[in-house]
Amino acid sequence: MTVLVAYGSKRGGTQGLAEQIGAELTALGDDVRVEPAAAVKGVGEVEAVVVAGAVYAGRWHKDARRFVRRYEKELSRVPVWLVASGPLDASADDGALPPVEHVRAAMERVHARGQVTFGGRLEPDAQGFPASAMAKTKAGDWRNAEQVRQWAATVHGDLSGQGALL
Ligand SMILES: Cc1cc2nc3c(=O)[nH]c(=O)nc-3n(C[C@H](O)[C@H](O)[C@H](O)COP(=O)(O)O)c2cc1C
């Protein structure tokens, strides 16, 4: 399957998740492109799409939102999964968090197959306000590589019409 993983990321954490998802799908045999959502030139030839976006102040990254709007018609015709990232605590490890409103709306817009919220990352030396202030108490990496791996395997299993081999 040809899969596009498009991401909106401000500080690189969500980009890292997108790259891991891409690497997992590639290892399972998919033909994967991982690109910043704002740089995607077209989705004509892709057979499935993952859209990942950071969440800031409850808002899904604008590049992810714009990507979904720009390619709404095309995305409605292929399997799509939406990814948000994410909480700076263990809450995303505990089970399925409800989607933020932008993701919920995007799910409807493109009839997405699924959505997931993964933990986020904030580096101790994050620049800019309020990130630098938040970093004093909330810095950490809550991305869960094993959870991401299992999720990617589920996506691959769905695409190839079989159960995920976790
Ligand atoms: C100013 C600020 C606001 C944030 N607001 C939220 C939020 O509302 N919900 C959430 O789950 N995470 C929130 N986060 C955590 C980010 O989503 C997390 O750091 C994420 O990994 C950032 O992705 P990026 O590195 O790709 O930009 C916030 C982080 C910062 C710095």
Short mmCIF file of N, CA and C and ligand atoms in Angstrom, two decimals:
data_model
loop_
_atom_site.label_atom_id
_atom_site.label_comp_id
_atom_site.label_asym_id
_atom_site.label_seq_id
_atom_site.Cartn_x
_atom_site.Cartn_y
_atom_site.Cartn_z
N MET A 1 0.84 -1.20 0.00
CA MET A 1 0.00 0.00 0.00
C MET A 1 0.88 1.25 0.00
N THR A 2 0.48 2.23 -0.77
CA THR A 2 1.18 3.51 -0.75
C THR A 2 0.52 4.40 0.30
N VAL A 3 1.29 4.79 1.29
CA VAL A 3 0.73 5.55 2.43
C VAL A 3 1.46 6.88 2.57
N LEU A 4 0.68 7.94 2.74
CA LEU A 4 1.24 9.25 3.06
C LEU A 4 1.02 9.53 4.55
N VAL A 5 2.10 9.88 5.25
CA VAL A 5 1.98 10.35 6.63
C VAL A 5 2.31 11.84 6.60
N ALA A 6 1.28 12.68 6.79
CA ALA A 6 1.46 14.13 6.75
C ALA A 6 1.36 14.66 8.18
N TYR A 7 2.23 15.61 8.54
CA TYR A 7 2.22 16.06 9.93
C TYR A 7 2.31 17.58 10.06
N GLY A 8 1.72 18.07 11.14
CA GLY A 8 1.88 19.46 11.56
C GLY A 8 2.53 19.47 12.92
N SER A 9 3.70 20.07 13.02
CA SER A 9 4.51 19.99 14.24
C SER A 9 5.19 21.33 14.45
N LYS A 10 5.18 21.82 15.67
CA LYS A 10 5.86 23.09 15.95
C LYS A 10 7.27 22.88 16.48
N ARG A 11 7.42 21.90 17.36
CA ARG A 11 8.72 21.72 18.03
C ARG A 11 9.33 20.34 17.78
N GLY A 12 8.84 19.64 16.77
CA GLY A 12 9.50 18.41 16.35
C GLY A 12 8.99 17.12 16.97
N GLY A 13 8.22 17.21 18.05
CA GLY A 13 7.76 15.99 18.70
C GLY A 13 6.81 15.19 17.82
N THR A 14 5.88 15.87 17.20
CA THR A 14 4.90 15.20 16.33
C THR A 14 5.57 14.73 15.04
N GLN A 15 6.54 15.49 14.60
CA GLN A 15 7.32 15.04 13.44
C GLN A 15 7.98 13.70 13.76
N GLY A 16 8.52 13.57 14.96
CA GLY A 16 9.13 12.31 15.37
C GLY A 16 8.13 11.17 15.38
N LEU A 17 6.93 11.45 15.87
CA LEU A 17 5.89 10.41 15.86
C LEU A 17 5.55 10.01 14.43
N ALA A 18 5.41 11.01 13.56
CA ALA A 18 5.08 10.72 12.14
C ALA A 18 6.18 9.86 11.53
N GLU A 19 7.43 10.19 11.86
CA GLU A 19 8.53 9.41 11.30
C GLU A 19 8.52 7.99 11.84
N GLN A 20 8.19 7.83 13.11
CA GLN A 20 8.12 6.46 13.64
C GLN A 20 6.99 5.69 12.97
N ILE A 21 5.83 6.32 12.82
CA ILE A 21 4.70 5.64 12.15
C ILE A 21 5.13 5.23 10.73
N GLY A 22 5.81 6.16 10.05
CA GLY A 22 6.29 5.85 8.69
C GLY A 22 7.25 4.68 8.69
N ALA A 23 8.17 4.66 9.66
CA ALA A 23 9.17 3.58 9.72
C ALA A 23 8.50 2.24 10.02
N GLU A 24 7.51 2.26 10.92
CA GLU A 24 6.82 1.00 11.26
C GLU A 24 6.06 0.46 10.04
N LEU A 25 5.36 1.34 9.34
CA LEU A 25 4.60 0.90 8.17
C LEU A 25 5.55 0.41 7.07
N THR A 26 6.68 1.09 6.92
CA THR A 26 7.67 0.67 5.93
C THR A 26 8.19 -0.73 6.28
N ALA A 27 8.47 -0.94 7.56
CA ALA A 27 8.99 -2.26 7.99
C ALA A 27 7.96 -3.36 7.73
N LEU A 28 6.68 -2.98 7.74
CA LEU A 28 5.63 -3.98 7.49
C LEU A 28 5.35 -4.15 6.00
N GLY A 29 6.04 -3.38 5.17
CA GLY A 29 5.93 -3.59 3.73
C GLY A 29 5.20 -2.51 2.96
N ASP A 30 4.75 -1.46 3.64
CA ASP A 30 4.07 -0.39 2.92
C ASP A 30 5.10 0.53 2.26
N ASP A 31 4.61 1.25 1.25
CA ASP A 31 5.44 2.22 0.54
C ASP A 31 5.04 3.60 1.08
N VAL A 32 5.90 4.17 1.93
CA VAL A 32 5.47 5.30 2.76
C VAL A 32 6.21 6.59 2.43
N ARG A 33 5.48 7.70 2.39
CA ARG A 33 6.06 9.05 2.34
C ARG A 33 5.69 9.75 3.63
N VAL A 34 6.65 10.36 4.29
CA VAL A 34 6.38 11.16 5.49
C VAL A 34 6.72 12.61 5.14
N GLU A 35 5.74 13.51 5.21
CA GLU A 35 5.97 14.89 4.76
C GLU A 35 5.28 15.89 5.69
N PRO A 36 5.87 17.09 5.82
CA PRO A 36 5.13 18.15 6.52
C PRO A 36 3.82 18.41 5.77
N ALA A 37 2.72 18.50 6.49
CA ALA A 37 1.41 18.64 5.83
C ALA A 37 1.38 19.87 4.92
N ALA A 38 2.08 20.94 5.33
CA ALA A 38 2.05 22.18 4.56
C ALA A 38 2.82 22.06 3.25
N ALA A 39 3.67 21.03 3.12
CA ALA A 39 4.51 20.90 1.93
C ALA A 39 3.97 19.87 0.94
N VAL A 40 2.88 19.20 1.30
CA VAL A 40 2.36 18.14 0.43
C VAL A 40 1.81 18.78 -0.86
N LYS A 41 2.27 18.26 -1.99
CA LYS A 41 1.88 18.84 -3.28
C LYS A 41 0.66 18.16 -3.88
N GLY A 42 0.39 16.93 -3.44
CA GLY A 42 -0.77 16.23 -3.98
C GLY A 42 -0.89 14.87 -3.32
N VAL A 43 -2.12 14.33 -3.37
CA VAL A 43 -2.34 13.03 -2.74
C VAL A 43 -2.91 12.04 -3.75
N GLY A 44 -2.81 12.41 -5.03
CA GLY A 44 -3.45 11.64 -6.10
C GLY A 44 -3.16 10.16 -6.08
N GLU A 45 -1.91 9.80 -5.87
CA GLU A 45 -1.52 8.40 -6.04
C GLU A 45 -1.52 7.61 -4.73
N VAL A 46 -1.80 8.27 -3.59
CA VAL A 46 -1.71 7.52 -2.33
C VAL A 46 -2.98 6.71 -2.07
N GLU A 47 -2.77 5.57 -1.41
CA GLU A 47 -3.90 4.66 -1.16
C GLU A 47 -4.42 4.77 0.27
N ALA A 48 -3.66 5.43 1.14
CA ALA A 48 -4.10 5.64 2.53
C ALA A 48 -3.30 6.81 3.10
N VAL A 49 -3.90 7.48 4.08
CA VAL A 49 -3.26 8.68 4.63
C VAL A 49 -3.38 8.68 6.16
N VAL A 50 -2.27 9.04 6.81
CA VAL A 50 -2.27 9.32 8.25
C VAL A 50 -1.97 10.82 8.39
N VAL A 51 -2.82 11.54 9.11
CA VAL A 51 -2.58 12.97 9.36
C VAL A 51 -2.30 13.15 10.85
N ALA A 52 -1.11 13.62 11.17
CA ALA A 52 -0.72 13.80 12.57
C ALA A 52 -0.54 15.29 12.87
N GLY A 53 -1.03 15.73 14.02
CA GLY A 53 -0.88 17.13 14.39
C GLY A 53 -0.66 17.30 15.88
N ALA A 54 0.22 18.23 16.22
CA ALA A 54 0.41 18.60 17.64
C ALA A 54 -0.85 19.31 18.13
N VAL A 55 -1.07 19.23 19.45
CA VAL A 55 -2.18 19.97 20.06
C VAL A 55 -1.60 21.06 20.94
N TYR A 56 -2.00 22.30 20.66
CA TYR A 56 -1.63 23.46 21.48
C TYR A 56 -2.90 24.16 21.91
N ALA A 57 -3.05 24.33 23.22
CA ALA A 57 -4.23 25.00 23.78
C ALA A 57 -5.52 24.40 23.20
N GLY A 58 -5.54 23.09 23.13
CA GLY A 58 -6.75 22.40 22.69
C GLY A 58 -6.98 22.44 21.19
N ARG A 59 -6.03 23.01 20.46
CA ARG A 59 -6.21 23.15 19.00
C ARG A 59 -5.26 22.23 18.25
N TRP A 60 -5.79 21.47 17.32
CA TRP A 60 -4.96 20.62 16.44
C TRP A 60 -4.16 21.53 15.54
N HIS A 61 -2.90 21.21 15.30
CA HIS A 61 -2.00 22.08 14.54
C HIS A 61 -2.64 22.55 13.22
N LYS A 62 -2.45 23.82 12.92
CA LYS A 62 -3.14 24.40 11.75
C LYS A 62 -2.73 23.71 10.44
N ASP A 63 -1.52 23.24 10.32
CA ASP A 63 -1.12 22.57 9.07
C ASP A 63 -1.91 21.27 8.87
N ALA A 64 -2.21 20.58 9.96
CA ALA A 64 -3.03 19.36 9.87
C ALA A 64 -4.46 19.73 9.48
N ARG A 65 -4.98 20.78 10.10
CA ARG A 65 -6.35 21.22 9.77
C ARG A 65 -6.47 21.65 8.32
N ARG A 66 -5.50 22.45 7.88
CA ARG A 66 -5.54 22.95 6.50
C ARG A 66 -5.39 21.82 5.49
N PHE A 67 -4.53 20.87 5.83
CA PHE A 67 -4.32 19.72 4.94
C PHE A 67 -5.64 18.98 4.74
N VAL A 68 -6.37 18.76 5.83
CA VAL A 68 -7.64 18.03 5.74
C VAL A 68 -8.65 18.81 4.89
N ARG A 69 -8.66 20.14 5.08
CA ARG A 69 -9.59 20.96 4.28
C ARG A 69 -9.20 20.95 2.80
N ARG A 70 -7.90 21.10 2.55
CA ARG A 70 -7.43 21.21 1.17
C ARG A 70 -7.70 19.93 0.38
N TYR A 71 -7.53 18.79 1.03
CA TYR A 71 -7.65 17.52 0.31
C TYR A 71 -8.90 16.73 0.74
N GLU A 72 -9.89 17.44 1.20
CA GLU A 72 -11.09 16.77 1.73
C GLU A 72 -11.67 15.73 0.77
N LYS A 73 -11.82 16.14 -0.50
CA LYS A 73 -12.43 15.22 -1.48
C LYS A 73 -11.61 13.95 -1.65
N GLU A 74 -10.31 14.12 -1.85
CA GLU A 74 -9.43 12.97 -2.06
C GLU A 74 -9.39 12.09 -0.81
N LEU A 75 -9.31 12.73 0.36
CA LEU A 75 -9.21 11.97 1.60
C LEU A 75 -10.49 11.18 1.87
N SER A 76 -11.61 11.69 1.39
CA SER A 76 -12.87 10.98 1.62
C SER A 76 -12.93 9.66 0.85
N ARG A 77 -12.04 9.50 -0.11
CA ARG A 77 -12.07 8.31 -0.97
C ARG A 77 -11.08 7.24 -0.56
N VAL A 78 -10.20 7.53 0.41
CA VAL A 78 -9.20 6.54 0.84
C VAL A 78 -9.27 6.37 2.36
N PRO A 79 -8.74 5.27 2.89
CA PRO A 79 -8.70 5.13 4.35
C PRO A 79 -7.80 6.21 4.97
N VAL A 80 -8.31 6.85 6.00
CA VAL A 80 -7.57 7.93 6.67
C VAL A 80 -7.59 7.68 8.18
N TRP A 81 -6.46 7.93 8.81
CA TRP A 81 -6.37 7.92 10.28
C TRP A 81 -5.84 9.27 10.74
N LEU A 82 -6.35 9.74 11.86
CA LEU A 82 -5.93 11.03 12.41
C LEU A 82 -5.21 10.80 13.74
N VAL A 83 -4.12 11.55 13.92
CA VAL A 83 -3.30 11.40 15.12
C VAL A 83 -3.14 12.77 15.77
N ALA A 84 -3.30 12.81 17.08
CA ALA A 84 -3.02 14.04 17.83
C ALA A 84 -1.94 13.74 18.85
N SER A 85 -1.14 14.78 19.18
CA SER A 85 -0.09 14.64 20.20
C SER A 85 0.14 16.02 20.81
N GLY A 86 0.24 16.17 22.10
CA GLY A 86 -0.30 15.30 23.02
C GLY A 86 0.06 15.70 24.44
N PRO A 87 -0.67 15.06 25.28
CA PRO A 87 -0.58 15.28 26.71
C PRO A 87 0.84 15.10 27.27
N LEU A 88 1.21 15.98 28.17
CA LEU A 88 2.53 15.91 28.81
C LEU A 88 2.40 15.20 30.15
N ASP A 89 1.79 14.03 30.09
CA ASP A 89 1.62 13.17 31.27
C ASP A 89 1.29 11.77 30.74
N ALA A 90 0.97 10.87 31.63
CA ALA A 90 0.77 9.47 31.21
C ALA A 90 -0.66 9.19 30.74
N SER A 91 -1.48 10.24 30.61
CA SER A 91 -2.90 9.98 30.33
C SER A 91 -3.13 9.27 29.00
N ALA A 92 -2.25 9.50 28.02
CA ALA A 92 -2.45 8.83 26.73
C ALA A 92 -2.08 7.35 26.78
N ASP A 93 -1.36 6.97 27.82
CA ASP A 93 -1.00 5.55 27.99
C ASP A 93 -2.15 4.74 28.57
N ASP A 94 -3.06 5.45 29.21
CA ASP A 94 -4.08 4.76 30.01
C ASP A 94 -5.26 4.25 29.20
N GLY A 95 -5.32 4.62 27.94
CA GLY A 95 -6.46 4.19 27.14
C GLY A 95 -6.78 5.26 26.13
N ALA A 96 -7.88 5.08 25.45
CA ALA A 96 -8.23 5.98 24.36
C ALA A 96 -8.76 7.31 24.90
N LEU A 97 -8.01 8.37 24.67
CA LEU A 97 -8.48 9.70 25.06
C LEU A 97 -9.48 10.20 24.01
N PRO A 98 -10.45 11.00 24.42
CA PRO A 98 -11.37 11.55 23.43
C PRO A 98 -10.63 12.53 22.52
N PRO A 99 -11.01 12.60 21.25
CA PRO A 99 -10.33 13.52 20.33
C PRO A 99 -10.63 14.98 20.68
N VAL A 100 -9.67 15.87 20.39
CA VAL A 100 -9.99 17.29 20.50
C VAL A 100 -10.99 17.64 19.40
N GLU A 101 -11.66 18.76 19.56
CA GLU A 101 -12.76 19.11 18.67
C GLU A 101 -12.34 19.14 17.18
N HIS A 102 -11.16 19.71 16.89
CA HIS A 102 -10.73 19.77 15.49
C HIS A 102 -10.59 18.37 14.89
N VAL A 103 -10.10 17.44 15.68
CA VAL A 103 -9.93 16.08 15.17
C VAL A 103 -11.29 15.42 15.00
N ARG A 104 -12.17 15.66 15.94
CA ARG A 104 -13.52 15.10 15.83
C ARG A 104 -14.19 15.61 14.54
N ALA A 105 -14.06 16.90 14.28
CA ALA A 105 -14.67 17.48 13.07
C ALA A 105 -14.00 16.93 11.81
N ALA A 106 -12.68 16.78 11.85
CA ALA A 106 -11.96 16.25 10.68
C ALA A 106 -12.36 14.79 10.42
N MET A 107 -12.60 14.04 11.49
CA MET A 107 -13.06 12.65 11.34
C MET A 107 -14.32 12.61 10.48
N GLU A 108 -15.25 13.49 10.78
CA GLU A 108 -16.51 13.53 10.03
C GLU A 108 -16.29 13.98 8.60
N ARG A 109 -15.44 15.00 8.46
CA ARG A 109 -15.21 15.61 7.16
C ARG A 109 -14.69 14.59 6.13
N VAL A 110 -13.79 13.71 6.56
CA VAL A 110 -13.17 12.78 5.61
C VAL A 110 -13.54 11.33 5.90
N HIS A 111 -14.50 11.12 6.81
CA HIS A 111 -14.93 9.77 7.16
C HIS A 111 -13.73 8.90 7.55
N ALA A 112 -12.94 9.45 8.45
CA ALA A 112 -11.70 8.75 8.86
C ALA A 112 -12.02 7.42 9.52
N ARG A 113 -11.12 6.48 9.35
CA ARG A 113 -11.31 5.15 9.96
C ARG A 113 -11.05 5.15 11.45
N GLY A 114 -10.17 6.06 11.88
CA GLY A 114 -9.86 6.06 13.30
C GLY A 114 -9.05 7.28 13.69
N GLN A 115 -8.95 7.49 14.98
CA GLN A 115 -8.12 8.57 15.50
C GLN A 115 -7.49 8.10 16.80
N VAL A 116 -6.35 8.71 17.11
CA VAL A 116 -5.67 8.34 18.35
C VAL A 116 -4.95 9.58 18.89
N THR A 117 -4.85 9.66 20.20
CA THR A 117 -4.03 10.69 20.84
C THR A 117 -2.85 10.01 21.51
N PHE A 118 -1.65 10.40 21.09
CA PHE A 118 -0.44 9.90 21.72
C PHE A 118 0.11 10.97 22.67
N GLY A 119 0.91 10.53 23.63
CA GLY A 119 1.57 11.48 24.51
C GLY A 119 2.48 12.41 23.72
N GLY A 120 2.79 13.55 24.31
CA GLY A 120 3.60 14.56 23.62
C GLY A 120 5.00 14.67 24.20
N ARG A 121 5.70 15.69 23.75
CA ARG A 121 7.05 15.95 24.24
C ARG A 121 7.26 17.45 24.38
N LEU A 122 7.86 17.85 25.47
CA LEU A 122 8.26 19.25 25.61
C LEU A 122 9.68 19.26 26.15
N GLU A 123 10.57 19.87 25.42
CA GLU A 123 11.98 19.84 25.83
C GLU A 123 12.23 20.90 26.91
N PRO A 124 13.18 20.60 27.82
CA PRO A 124 13.42 21.51 28.95
C PRO A 124 13.84 22.91 28.50
N ASP A 125 14.47 22.99 27.31
CA ASP A 125 14.93 24.31 26.85
C ASP A 125 14.01 24.89 25.77
N ALA A 126 12.73 24.52 25.81
CA ALA A 126 11.77 25.02 24.81
C ALA A 126 11.78 26.55 24.80
N GLN A 127 11.79 27.10 23.59
CA GLN A 127 11.84 28.56 23.43
C GLN A 127 10.44 29.13 23.26
N GLY A 128 10.28 30.39 23.59
CA GLY A 128 9.02 31.10 23.35
C GLY A 128 8.07 30.96 24.52
N PHE A 129 7.25 31.97 24.70
CA PHE A 129 6.26 31.94 25.78
C PHE A 129 4.93 31.51 25.18
N PRO A 130 4.16 30.64 25.86
CA PRO A 130 4.34 30.14 27.22
C PRO A 130 5.10 28.82 27.32
N ALA A 131 5.64 28.33 26.20
CA ALA A 131 6.30 27.02 26.24
C ALA A 131 7.45 26.99 27.24
N SER A 132 8.26 28.06 27.26
CA SER A 132 9.42 28.08 28.15
C SER A 132 8.98 28.03 29.61
N ALA A 133 7.89 28.72 29.94
CA ALA A 133 7.38 28.69 31.32
C ALA A 133 6.83 27.30 31.65
N MET A 134 6.10 26.73 30.69
CA MET A 134 5.54 25.38 30.91
C MET A 134 6.64 24.35 31.12
N ALA A 135 7.74 24.56 30.38
CA ALA A 135 8.83 23.57 30.41
C ALA A 135 9.45 23.45 31.80
N LYS A 136 9.28 24.50 32.62
CA LYS A 136 9.86 24.44 33.98
C LYS A 136 9.23 23.33 34.81
N THR A 137 7.96 23.05 34.52
CA THR A 137 7.30 22.02 35.33
C THR A 137 6.84 20.81 34.51
N LYS A 138 6.70 21.00 33.18
CA LYS A 138 6.06 19.94 32.38
C LYS A 138 6.99 19.31 31.35
N ALA A 139 8.27 19.65 31.34
CA ALA A 139 9.15 19.10 30.32
C ALA A 139 9.22 17.58 30.45
N GLY A 140 9.26 16.92 29.32
CA GLY A 140 9.39 15.47 29.33
C GLY A 140 8.94 14.91 27.99
N ASP A 141 9.23 13.65 27.82
CA ASP A 141 8.84 12.97 26.57
C ASP A 141 7.87 11.85 26.92
N TRP A 142 6.61 12.06 26.58
CA TRP A 142 5.55 11.11 26.91
C TRP A 142 5.12 10.31 25.70
N ARG A 143 5.92 10.40 24.62
CA ARG A 143 5.61 9.59 23.44
C ARG A 143 5.97 8.14 23.78
N ASN A 144 5.06 7.24 23.48
CA ASN A 144 5.24 5.83 23.89
C ASN A 144 5.49 5.00 22.63
N ALA A 145 6.76 4.70 22.41
CA ALA A 145 7.15 4.06 21.15
C ALA A 145 6.44 2.72 20.94
N GLU A 146 6.24 1.98 22.02
CA GLU A 146 5.58 0.67 21.88
C GLU A 146 4.10 0.85 21.51
N GLN A 147 3.47 1.85 22.11
CA GLN A 147 2.07 2.14 21.77
C GLN A 147 1.95 2.57 20.30
N VAL A 148 2.91 3.37 19.85
CA VAL A 148 2.90 3.84 18.46
C VAL A 148 3.12 2.65 17.52
N ARG A 149 4.04 1.78 17.91
CA ARG A 149 4.32 0.60 17.08
C ARG A 149 3.07 -0.26 16.93
N GLN A 150 2.40 -0.49 18.06
CA GLN A 150 1.19 -1.33 18.01
C GLN A 150 0.09 -0.68 17.19
N TRP A 151 -0.03 0.63 17.35
CA TRP A 151 -1.06 1.34 16.58
C TRP A 151 -0.76 1.24 15.07
N ALA A 152 0.50 1.46 14.69
CA ALA A 152 0.86 1.38 13.27
C ALA A 152 0.59 -0.03 12.73
N ALA A 153 0.84 -1.03 13.56
CA ALA A 153 0.57 -2.41 13.13
C ALA A 153 -0.92 -2.62 12.90
N THR A 154 -1.75 -1.98 13.72
CA THR A 154 -3.20 -2.08 13.54
C THR A 154 -3.62 -1.43 12.23
N VAL A 155 -3.04 -0.27 11.95
CA VAL A 155 -3.34 0.42 10.69
C VAL A 155 -2.94 -0.45 9.51
N HIS A 156 -1.74 -1.00 9.58
CA HIS A 156 -1.27 -1.86 8.48
C HIS A 156 -2.19 -3.07 8.32
N GLY A 157 -2.57 -3.67 9.45
CA GLY A 157 -3.45 -4.84 9.39
C GLY A 157 -4.78 -4.50 8.75
N ASP A 158 -5.32 -3.34 9.09
CA ASP A 158 -6.58 -2.91 8.50
C ASP A 158 -6.42 -2.71 7.00
N LEU A 159 -5.32 -2.08 6.60
CA LEU A 159 -5.09 -1.81 5.18
C LEU A 159 -4.90 -3.09 4.38
N SER A 160 -4.27 -4.05 5.00
CA SER A 160 -4.01 -5.28 4.24
C SER A 160 -5.10 -6.32 4.49
N GLY A 161 -6.16 -5.89 5.15
CA GLY A 161 -7.34 -6.74 5.29
C GLY A 161 -7.15 -7.91 6.22
N GLN A 162 -6.25 -7.76 7.18
CA GLN A 162 -6.03 -8.83 8.15
C GLN A 162 -5.87 -8.21 9.52
N GLY A 163 -5.98 -9.01 10.54
CA GLY A 163 -5.79 -8.51 11.89
C GLY A 163 -4.34 -8.07 12.07
N ALA A 164 -4.12 -7.12 12.97
CA ALA A 164 -2.76 -6.67 13.21
C ALA A 164 -1.94 -7.76 13.87
N LEU A 165 -0.70 -7.87 13.43
CA LEU A 165 0.22 -8.81 14.07
C LEU A 165 1.01 -8.04 15.11
N LEU A 166 0.50 -7.97 16.31
CA LEU A 166 1.14 -7.15 17.33
C LEU A 166 2.34 -7.90 17.89
C1 LIG B 1 2.06 26.29 25.08
C2 LIG B 1 1.68 24.87 25.01
C3 LIG B 1 0.35 24.49 25.02
C4 LIG B 1 -0.01 23.12 24.97
N1 LIG B 1 -1.32 22.78 24.99
C5 LIG B 1 -1.67 21.46 24.96
C6 LIG B 1 -3.03 21.06 24.97
O1 LIG B 1 -3.95 21.87 25.02
N2 LIG B 1 -3.31 19.74 24.95
C7 LIG B 1 -2.33 18.79 24.89
O2 LIG B 1 -2.63 17.60 24.87
N3 LIG B 1 -1.01 19.14 24.84
C8 LIG B 1 -0.68 20.45 24.87
N4 LIG B 1 0.64 20.81 24.82
C9 LIG B 1 1.67 19.78 24.68
C10 LIG B 1 2.08 19.62 23.21
O3 LIG B 1 1.00 19.13 22.46
C11 LIG B 1 3.27 18.67 23.11
O4 LIG B 1 4.38 19.34 23.62
C12 LIG B 1 3.50 18.18 21.70
O5 LIG B 1 4.37 17.08 21.71
C13 LIG B 1 4.04 19.29 20.83
O6 LIG B 1 4.25 18.80 19.54
P1 LIG B 1 5.38 19.38 18.60
O7 LIG B 1 6.71 19.14 19.28
O8 LIG B 1 5.23 18.58 17.36
O9 LIG B 1 5.10 20.83 18.38
C14 LIG B 1 1.00 22.15 24.89
C15 LIG B 1 2.35 22.54 24.85
C16 LIG B 1 2.69 23.87 24.92
C17 LIG B 1 4.15 24.25 24.86
#
